[in-house]
Amino acid sequence: MGDAIAVSDVGIKFAINRRRRMELKNLFVRGARETLGTGEFWALRNVSFSVAAGESVGLIGRNGSGKSTLLRLIAGVLLPDEGTIEVHGGVGAMIELSAGFVGDLTARDNVYLISALHGFSREQTDERFDEIVHWAGVERFVDTPVMHFSSGMKARLAFSIVTQMEEPILLVDEVLAVGDTAFRRKCAEVIERMLAEGRTFLLVSHNENDLRRWCKRGVYLKNGAVVTDGPVDDVLEEYAADAEGQG
Amino acid sequence: MEPLPTSGPSGVFRHQSDYAFRTATGVPFGIRLAHLWNRRDVIRMFVGRGLKVKYASSVLGYAWSLIEPALFIGVYFIVFGKIFHSKIPDYPLFLATTILPWLWFNSTTTQSLGALRSNARLITSIALPREVYPLSVVGEKFIEFLLSLPVIVVVAAIYGVAPTKYIWALPLAILMQLVLVVGVSLFISSLNTILRDVQRGIGVVLRMLFYLCPVLYPVTRIKNVSLRHLYELNPLVGIFELDRAAWFAKDFSEWRAVYISAIGCVLMLVIGWWTFIRLERPVLKEL
């Protein structure tokens, strides 16, 4: 079976200021993708690592180190300017708090919409619907537009949808931070169950306890490059030492 | 090692494309097309949802699809038929045959401007072939166009005009226009995401294009041959000639415009899709 995720030599650049000319150049100049124009920076460069099926890996790094960008690339909602990304298996991504909710649709419509976009038929969603809203604890508000939801409710519903999809690969970005204690405990239960089932898990978090608890391996990203890749305890130690060194 | 769940414990088999490969150079077009085909269910859902919202959320619902072109026909008939005394026989039918396809082209183009932007939330959180968003606009507008076709039949019945032997030209015209609007939609939706000027520009372009199409007048009004050849470079000209030939045989003079239009439609499809692919990376970063 081998790797669930293989990232090799990946680079992606963004514009510092929003000058469109750079992007239009993409259209006409071959090779513009590989070179850095003025006002651009590499958010990730020469990043390579792989995640074996069933492995749980934590991405560690300061804000702006490229963790979320990497997760988005693996989720397929960004495309690399350099290198390749291979993903074997369906991905459940909890990247944005909203999971892509359409604000003026009700919770019910959103559940059906997002499930359909993930390839579930109406009938399949019918079967899961009660479970999804029950887990999220929003049964009373299924016909309320999601824009009136609190951020906690949105996060619960999003997490519920993503985990109910039972995809073999789960990507989670920091989102657990917004929930209250009860929600965090419920999430932890789900994550532990999924880990026990042998799913591949990639977590972006600043919470050391979560990282130590769920991830055996850590990847430390700094300024868009992998600094260390190893047992999570070692990587966290190095990260802490590094952070202290920089004040 | 434990056996791995590849499609979830419940054994639900969903997309065939559970293997994804992304590279800086992009995937071959054939694979891209296969991915899109695998997710045609999404296009169907978006189209259905769009139509449902449109028809269920307004009092007149479906009637709007008939009223809107009827009103346009009425206005142009009064202005050009009555005030300017157009001598074209059965002028309302003459207008109807091309105003409907024009409105189809116009609405697809306008709606495509926001096809990616208005779905930014979904695009940045769920990996789908990005083409589904503009193509859903195309599908929705296409069905609306088909639903508005009874207007032509009604106007023809009022004026007692029967379809000519060129009635087969109508499906050909529709097919050609479909190819054209797919290209335009892919082009406009991606370009407008990174270059906001497109939104402003397209309004002006559409207004000028309307007068550069044989909607209010027949192509034969352009007497100068070289001018006419220039005029026929607009792919809508050949399409509208076919649309009209189904009802007004004598106005259908030559195939030249049709050939040129067919080439133009395919060319637009290629340019549109090419642009869409080339701009996909910057578009995803921008959203």
GROMACS .gro file of N, CA, C and O in nm, chain B residues 63-154:
model
  368
  310ALA      N    1  -4.283   3.162  -1.568
  310ALA     CA    2  -4.337   3.262  -1.661
  310ALA      C    3  -4.233   3.366  -1.699
  310ALA      O    4  -4.234   3.418  -1.810
  311TRP      N    5  -4.137   3.394  -1.606
  311TRP     CA    6  -4.033   3.492  -1.637
  311TRP      C    7  -3.953   3.453  -1.759
  311TRP      O    8  -3.909   3.538  -1.836
  312SER      N    9  -3.932   3.323  -1.777
  312SER     CA   10  -3.854   3.277  -1.892
  312SER      C   11  -3.925   3.308  -2.023
  312SER      O   12  -3.864   3.309  -2.128
  313LEU      N   13  -4.055   3.326  -2.018
  313LEU     CA   14  -4.130   3.362  -2.138
  313LEU      C   15  -4.151   3.513  -2.146
  313LEU      O   16  -4.146   3.572  -2.253
  314ILE      N   17  -4.178   3.575  -2.028
  314ILE     CA   18  -4.208   3.718  -2.026
  314ILE      C   19  -4.088   3.801  -2.069
  314ILE      O   20  -4.099   3.894  -2.148
  315GLU      N   21  -3.969   3.763  -2.019
  315GLU     CA   22  -3.851   3.844  -2.047
  315GLU      C   23  -3.823   3.856  -2.196
  315GLU      O   24  -3.816   3.968  -2.249
  316PRO      N   25  -3.811   3.743  -2.269
  316PRO     CA   26  -3.789   3.760  -2.414
  316PRO      C   27  -3.908   3.827  -2.483
  316PRO      O   28  -3.888   3.906  -2.576
  317ALA      N   29  -4.030   3.800  -2.437
  317ALA     CA   30  -4.147   3.861  -2.500
  317ALA      C   31  -4.141   4.014  -2.488
  317ALA      O   32  -4.173   4.087  -2.582
  318LEU      N   33  -4.097   4.061  -2.370
  318LEU     CA   34  -4.086   4.205  -2.349
  318LEU      C   35  -3.981   4.266  -2.441
  318LEU      O   36  -4.002   4.372  -2.500
  319PHE      N   37  -3.868   4.197  -2.454
  319PHE     CA   38  -3.763   4.247  -2.543
  319PHE      C   39  -3.815   4.256  -2.687
  319PHE      O   40  -3.792   4.355  -2.756
  320ILE      N   41  -3.884   4.149  -2.728
  320ILE     CA   42  -3.939   4.149  -2.864
  320ILE      C   43  -4.035   4.267  -2.880
  320ILE      O   44  -4.028   4.342  -2.979
  321GLY      N   45  -4.119   4.289  -2.779
  321GLY     CA   46  -4.216   4.399  -2.784
  321GLY      C   47  -4.148   4.534  -2.798
  321GLY      O   48  -4.184   4.615  -2.883
  322VAL      N   49  -4.046   4.557  -2.714
  322VAL     CA   50  -3.978   4.686  -2.715
  322VAL      C   51  -3.912   4.710  -2.850
  322VAL      O   52  -3.929   4.816  -2.911
  323TYR      N   53  -3.836   4.613  -2.898
  323TYR     CA   54  -3.766   4.632  -3.026
  323TYR      C   55  -3.864   4.643  -3.142
  323TYR      O   56  -3.839   4.715  -3.239
  324PHE      N   57  -3.976   4.573  -3.130
  324PHE     CA   58  -4.077   4.583  -3.236
  324PHE      C   59  -4.134   4.724  -3.241
  324PHE      O   60  -4.149   4.784  -3.348
  325ILE      N   61  -4.162   4.781  -3.122
  325ILE     CA   62  -4.218   4.917  -3.119
  325ILE      C   63  -4.116   5.017  -3.171
  325ILE      O   64  -4.146   5.101  -3.256
  326VAL      N   65  -3.991   5.005  -3.122
  326VAL     CA   66  -3.890   5.105  -3.159
  326VAL      C   67  -3.853   5.093  -3.307
  326VAL      O   68  -3.862   5.189  -3.382
  327PHE      N   69  -3.813   4.972  -3.349
  327PHE     CA   70  -3.761   4.960  -3.485
  327PHE      C   71  -3.869   4.925  -3.588
  327PHE      O   72  -3.860   4.964  -3.703
  328GLY      N   73  -3.972   4.853  -3.543
  328GLY     CA   74  -4.078   4.816  -3.636
  328GLY      C   75  -4.174   4.932  -3.659
  328GLY      O   76  -4.206   4.965  -3.773
  329LYS      N   77  -4.216   4.995  -3.551
  329LYS     CA   78  -4.317   5.100  -3.563
  329LYS      C   79  -4.256   5.238  -3.581
  329LYS      O   80  -4.287   5.310  -3.675
  330ILE      N   81  -4.167   5.278  -3.489
  330ILE     CA   82  -4.114   5.414  -3.494
  330ILE      C   83  -4.022   5.433  -3.613
  330ILE      O   84  -4.029   5.531  -3.686
  331PHE      N   85  -3.933   5.333  -3.636
  331PHE     CA   86  -3.841   5.346  -3.749
  331PHE      C   87  -3.895   5.280  -3.877
  331PHE      O   88  -3.826   5.275  -3.978
  332HIS      N   89  -4.017   5.230  -3.871
  332HIS     CA   90  -4.082   5.169  -3.987
  332HIS      C   91  -3.996   5.066  -4.059
  332HIS      O   92  -3.967   5.080  -4.178
  333SER      N   93  -3.954   4.965  -3.989
  333SER     CA   94  -3.879   4.859  -4.056
  333SER      C   95  -3.970   4.790  -4.156
  333SER      O   96  -4.086   4.766  -4.130
  334LYS      N   97  -3.913   4.757  -4.273
  334LYS     CA   98  -3.996   4.694  -4.377
  334LYS      C   99  -3.983   4.543  -4.375
  334LYS      O  100  -4.032   4.474  -4.464
  335ILE      N  101  -3.912   4.493  -4.274
  335ILE     CA  102  -3.893   4.348  -4.267
  335ILE      C  103  -4.028   4.282  -4.234
  335ILE      O  104  -4.094   4.320  -4.136
  336PRO      N  105  -4.071   4.186  -4.318
  336PRO     CA  106  -4.200   4.123  -4.290
  336PRO      C  107  -4.195   4.035  -4.165
  336PRO      O  108  -4.090   3.981  -4.132
  337ASP      N  109  -4.311   4.025  -4.100
  337ASP     CA  110  -4.321   3.946  -3.977
  337ASP      C  111  -4.210   3.982  -3.879
  337ASP      O  112  -4.141   3.896  -3.824
  338TYR      N  113  -4.193   4.113  -3.860
  338TYR     CA  114  -4.078   4.161  -3.782
  338TYR      C  115  -4.069   4.102  -3.641
  338TYR      O  116  -3.961   4.063  -3.597
  339PRO      N  117  -4.181   4.089  -3.567
  339PRO     CA  118  -4.170   4.030  -3.433
  339PRO      C  119  -4.110   3.888  -3.436
  339PRO      O  120  -4.028   3.854  -3.351
  340LEU      N  121  -4.148   3.808  -3.535
  340LEU     CA  122  -4.091   3.673  -3.544
  340LEU      C  123  -3.944   3.681  -3.583
  340LEU      O  124  -3.859   3.609  -3.530
  341PHE      N  125  -3.915   3.774  -3.674
  341PHE     CA  126  -3.778   3.799  -3.716
  341PHE      C  127  -3.691   3.830  -3.594
  341PHE      O  128  -3.581   3.777  -3.578
  342LEU      N  129  -3.745   3.913  -3.505
  342LEU     CA  130  -3.673   3.948  -3.381
  342LEU      C  131  -3.663   3.828  -3.288
  342LEU      O  132  -3.557   3.798  -3.233
  343ALA      N  133  -3.775   3.756  -3.274
  343ALA     CA  134  -3.780   3.646  -3.178
  343ALA      C  135  -3.674   3.540  -3.207
  343ALA      O  136  -3.611   3.488  -3.116
  344THR      N  137  -3.654   3.511  -3.336
  344THR     CA  138  -3.563   3.403  -3.372
  344THR      C  139  -3.420   3.428  -3.323
  344THR      O  140  -3.347   3.333  -3.297
  345THR      N  141  -3.382   3.555  -3.310
  345THR     CA  142  -3.245   3.583  -3.269
  345THR      C  143  -3.234   3.644  -3.129
  345THR      O  144  -3.129   3.635  -3.066
  346ILE      N  145  -3.342   3.705  -3.083
  346ILE     CA  146  -3.334   3.765  -2.948
  346ILE      C  147  -3.320   3.657  -2.843
  346ILE      O  148  -3.243   3.672  -2.748
  347LEU      N  149  -3.388   3.546  -2.860
  347LEU     CA  150  -3.376   3.438  -2.761
  347LEU      C  151  -3.234   3.386  -2.750
  347LEU      O  152  -3.178   3.380  -2.641
  348PRO      N  153  -3.170   3.348  -2.864
  348PRO     CA  154  -3.030   3.307  -2.850
  348PRO      C  155  -2.939   3.418  -2.800
  348PRO      O  156  -2.843   3.392  -2.729
  349TRP      N  157  -2.969   3.543  -2.836
  349TRP     CA  158  -2.888   3.653  -2.785
  349TRP      C  159  -2.900   3.661  -2.632
  349TRP      O  160  -2.800   3.673  -2.562
  350LEU      N  161  -3.022   3.653  -2.581
  350LEU     CA  162  -3.041   3.660  -2.435
  350LEU      C  163  -2.969   3.545  -2.366
  350LEU      O  164  -2.915   3.561  -2.257
  351TRP      N  165  -2.971   3.430  -2.432
  351TRP     CA  166  -2.898   3.314  -2.378
  351TRP      C  167  -2.749   3.346  -2.368
  351TRP      O  168  -2.686   3.327  -2.263
  352PHE      N  169  -2.693   3.398  -2.478
  352PHE     CA  170  -2.550   3.432  -2.479
  352PHE      C  171  -2.519   3.538  -2.373
  352PHE      O  172  -2.425   3.526  -2.295
  353ASN      N  173  -2.604   3.639  -2.369
  353ASN     CA  174  -2.585   3.751  -2.279
  353ASN      C  175  -2.588   3.706  -2.132
  353ASN      O  176  -2.501   3.741  -2.053
  354SER      N  177  -2.687   3.625  -2.097
  354SER     CA  178  -2.700   3.586  -1.956
  354SER      C  179  -2.589   3.490  -1.915
  354SER      O  180  -2.540   3.497  -1.803
  355THR      N  181  -2.549   3.402  -2.006
  355THR     CA  182  -2.439   3.311  -1.971
  355THR      C  183  -2.311   3.389  -1.944
  355THR      O  184  -2.242   3.365  -1.845
  356THR      N  185  -2.283   3.485  -2.033
  356THR     CA  186  -2.162   3.565  -2.017
  356THR      C  187  -2.164   3.642  -1.887
  356THR      O  188  -2.068   3.642  -1.810
  357THR      N  189  -2.276   3.710  -1.860
  357THR     CA  190  -2.284   3.792  -1.740
  357THR      C  191  -2.272   3.707  -1.614
  357THR      O  192  -2.200   3.743  -1.520
  358GLN      N  193  -2.342   3.595  -1.612
  358GLN     CA  194  -2.339   3.510  -1.494
  358GLN      C  195  -2.202   3.445  -1.473
  358GLN      O  196  -2.163   3.417  -1.360
  359SER      N  197  -2.131   3.422  -1.582
  359SER     CA  198  -2.002   3.355  -1.571
  359SER      C  199  -1.899   3.442  -1.499
  359SER      O  200  -1.803   3.390  -1.444
  360LEU      N  201  -1.919   3.573  -1.501
  360LEU     CA  202  -1.825   3.663  -1.435
  360LEU      C  203  -1.802   3.620  -1.290
  360LEU      O  204  -1.691   3.621  -1.240
  361GLY      N  205  -1.910   3.582  -1.224
  361GLY     CA  206  -1.898   3.550  -1.082
  361GLY      C  207  -1.898   3.400  -1.053
  361GLY      O  208  -1.907   3.360  -0.938
  362ALA      N  209  -1.886   3.319  -1.158
  362ALA     CA  210  -1.899   3.174  -1.138
  362ALA      C  211  -1.798   3.120  -1.037
  362ALA      O  212  -1.831   3.036  -0.955
  363LEU      N  213  -1.675   3.168  -1.044
  363LEU     CA  214  -1.574   3.121  -0.949
  363LEU      C  215  -1.576   3.205  -0.822
  363LEU      O  216  -1.570   3.153  -0.712
  364ARG      N  217  -1.587   3.334  -0.838
  364ARG     CA  218  -1.578   3.422  -0.722
  364ARG      C  219  -1.688   3.397  -0.621
  364ARG      O  220  -1.665   3.395  -0.502
  365SER      N  221  -1.810   3.380  -0.671
  365SER     CA  222  -1.921   3.365  -0.577
  365SER      C  223  -1.918   3.228  -0.510
  365SER      O  224  -1.987   3.206  -0.410
  366ASN      N  225  -1.838   3.135  -0.562
  366ASN     CA  226  -1.826   3.005  -0.498
  366ASN      C  227  -1.692   2.988  -0.429
  366ASN      O  228  -1.650   2.874  -0.401
  367ALA      N  229  -1.627   3.102  -0.398
  367ALA     CA  230  -1.492   3.097  -0.341
  367ALA      C  231  -1.487   3.005  -0.218
  367ALA      O  232  -1.394   2.927  -0.201
  368ARG      N  233  -1.588   3.014  -0.135
  368ARG     CA  234  -1.591   2.933  -0.012
  368ARG      C  235  -1.581   2.785  -0.042
  368ARG      O  236  -1.505   2.712   0.021
  369LEU      N  237  -1.661   2.741  -0.139
  369LEU     CA  238  -1.660   2.598  -0.173
  369LEU      C  239  -1.530   2.559  -0.242
  369LEU      O  240  -1.472   2.455  -0.213
  370ILE      N  241  -1.484   2.647  -0.332
  370ILE     CA  242  -1.365   2.615  -0.410
  370ILE      C  243  -1.243   2.602  -0.319
  370ILE      O  244  -1.158   2.517  -0.340
  371THR      N  245  -1.237   2.687  -0.214
  371THR     CA  246  -1.118   2.683  -0.128
  371THR      C  247  -1.131   2.579  -0.017
  371THR      O  248  -1.039   2.564   0.063
  372SER      N  249  -1.242   2.510  -0.009
  372SER     CA  250  -1.246   2.407   0.094
  372SER      C  251  -1.273   2.266   0.042
  372SER      O  252  -1.252   2.170   0.116
  373ILE      N  253  -1.321   2.254  -0.080
  373ILE     CA  254  -1.345   2.119  -0.133
  373ILE      C  255  -1.278   2.105  -0.269
  373ILE      O  256  -1.300   2.187  -0.358
  374ALA      N  257  -1.198   2.001  -0.285
  374ALA     CA  258  -1.128   1.981  -0.412
  374ALA      C  259  -1.222   1.917  -0.512
  374ALA      O  260  -1.268   1.805  -0.494
  375LEU      N  261  -1.254   1.994  -0.614
  375LEU     CA  262  -1.339   1.946  -0.724
  375LEU      C  263  -1.277   1.998  -0.852
  375LEU      O  264  -1.204   2.096  -0.848
  376PRO      N  265  -1.306   1.934  -0.966
  376PRO     CA  266  -1.261   1.997  -1.091
  376PRO      C  267  -1.322   2.137  -1.095
  376PRO      O  268  -1.443   2.152  -1.083
  377ARG      N  269  -1.238   2.237  -1.108
  377ARG     CA  270  -1.288   2.375  -1.097
  377ARG      C  271  -1.384   2.410  -1.211
  377ARG      O  272  -1.464   2.502  -1.200
  378GLU      N  273  -1.378   2.333  -1.319
  378GLU     CA  274  -1.466   2.362  -1.433
  378GLU      C  275  -1.614   2.350  -1.396
  378GLU      O  276  -1.699   2.406  -1.464
  379VAL      N  277  -1.643   2.274  -1.292
  379VAL     CA  278  -1.785   2.252  -1.263
  379VAL      C  279  -1.859   2.383  -1.238
  379VAL      O  280  -1.979   2.392  -1.267
  380TYR      N  281  -1.789   2.486  -1.187
  380TYR     CA  282  -1.860   2.610  -1.153
  380TYR      C  283  -1.905   2.687  -1.277
  380TYR      O  284  -2.025   2.714  -1.289
  381PRO      N  285  -1.813   2.721  -1.370
  381PRO     CA  286  -1.865   2.784  -1.493
  381PRO      C  287  -1.959   2.693  -1.572
  381PRO      O  288  -2.058   2.741  -1.627
  382LEU      N  289  -1.930   2.562  -1.577
  382LEU     CA  290  -2.016   2.474  -1.656
  382LEU      C  291  -2.157   2.463  -1.597
  382LEU      O  292  -2.253   2.441  -1.669
  383SER      N  293  -2.167   2.482  -1.466
  383SER     CA  294  -2.300   2.483  -1.407
  383SER      C  295  -2.380   2.604  -1.452
  383SER      O  296  -2.500   2.596  -1.474
  384VAL      N  297  -2.309   2.718  -1.465
  384VAL     CA  298  -2.375   2.838  -1.518
  384VAL      C  299  -2.422   2.811  -1.661
  384VAL      O  300  -2.537   2.840  -1.697
  385VAL      N  301  -2.334   2.751  -1.740
  385VAL     CA  302  -2.369   2.720  -1.879
  385VAL      C  303  -2.493   2.630  -1.884
  385VAL      O  304  -2.588   2.657  -1.958
  386GLY      N  305  -2.493   2.527  -1.800
  386GLY     CA  306  -2.605   2.433  -1.800
  386GLY      C  307  -2.736   2.498  -1.760
  386GLY      O  308  -2.840   2.477  -1.824
  387GLU      N  309  -2.728   2.581  -1.656
  387GLU     CA  310  -2.850   2.647  -1.608
  387GLU      C  311  -2.908   2.740  -1.714
  387GLU      O  312  -3.028   2.737  -1.743
  388LYS      N  313  -2.820   2.819  -1.776
  388LYS     CA  314  -2.867   2.914  -1.877
  388LYS      C  315  -2.915   2.842  -2.003
  388LYS      O  316  -3.006   2.888  -2.071
  389PHE      N  317  -2.852   2.729  -2.034
  389PHE     CA  318  -2.895   2.652  -2.150
  389PHE      C  319  -3.037   2.601  -2.132
  389PHE      O  320  -3.122   2.613  -2.221
  390ILE      N  321  -3.064   2.547  -2.013
  390ILE     CA  322  -3.200   2.496  -1.988
  390ILE      C  323  -3.301   2.609  -1.989
  390ILE      O  324  -3.410   2.596  -2.044
  391GLU      N  325  -3.262   2.722  -1.932
  391GLU     CA  326  -3.353   2.837  -1.935
  391GLU      C  327  -3.384   2.878  -2.079
  391GLU      O  328  -3.498   2.913  -2.111
  392PHE      N  329  -3.281   2.873  -2.164
  392PHE     CA  330  -3.301   2.906  -2.306
  392PHE      C  331  -3.401   2.808  -2.369
  392PHE      O  332  -3.495   2.849  -2.437
  393LEU      N  333  -3.378   2.679  -2.345
  393LEU     CA  334  -3.470   2.579  -2.403
  393LEU      C  335  -3.612   2.603  -2.355
  393LEU      O  336  -3.708   2.591  -2.432
  394LEU      N  337  -3.624   2.639  -2.227
  394LEU     CA  338  -3.758   2.662  -2.172
  394LEU      C  339  -3.823   2.787  -2.229
  394LEU      O  340  -3.946   2.802  -2.222
  395SER      N  341  -3.741   2.877  -2.286
  395SER     CA  342  -3.799   3.000  -2.341
  395SER      C  343  -3.835   2.984  -2.489
  395SER      O  344  -3.901   3.071  -2.547
  396LEU      N  345  -3.795   2.873  -2.550
  396LEU     CA  346  -3.820   2.854  -2.693
  396LEU      C  347  -3.968   2.860  -2.734
  396LEU      O  348  -4.000   2.902  -2.845
  397PRO      N  349  -4.062   2.819  -2.647
  397PRO     CA  350  -4.203   2.831  -2.687
  397PRO      C  351  -4.242   2.972  -2.733
  397PRO      O  352  -4.336   2.987  -2.812
  398VAL      N  353  -4.167   3.073  -2.688
  398VAL     CA  354  -4.198   3.210  -2.731
  398VAL      C  355  -4.194   3.220  -2.883
  398VAL      O  356  -4.284   3.279  -2.945
  399ILE      N  357  -4.090   3.160  -2.944
  399ILE     CA  358  -4.079   3.166  -3.090
  399ILE      C  359  -4.199   3.097  -3.156
  399ILE      O  360  -4.258   3.149  -3.251
  400VAL      N  361  -4.233   2.981  -3.102
  400VAL     CA  362  -4.345   2.905  -3.160
  400VAL      C  363  -4.474   2.987  -3.152
  400VAL      O  364  -4.551   2.994  -3.249
  401VAL      N  365  -4.494   3.052  -3.038
  401VAL     CA  366  -4.617   3.131  -3.021
  401VAL      C  367  -4.619   3.248  -3.119
  401VAL      O  368  -4.720   3.272  -3.187
   0.00000   0.00000   0.00000
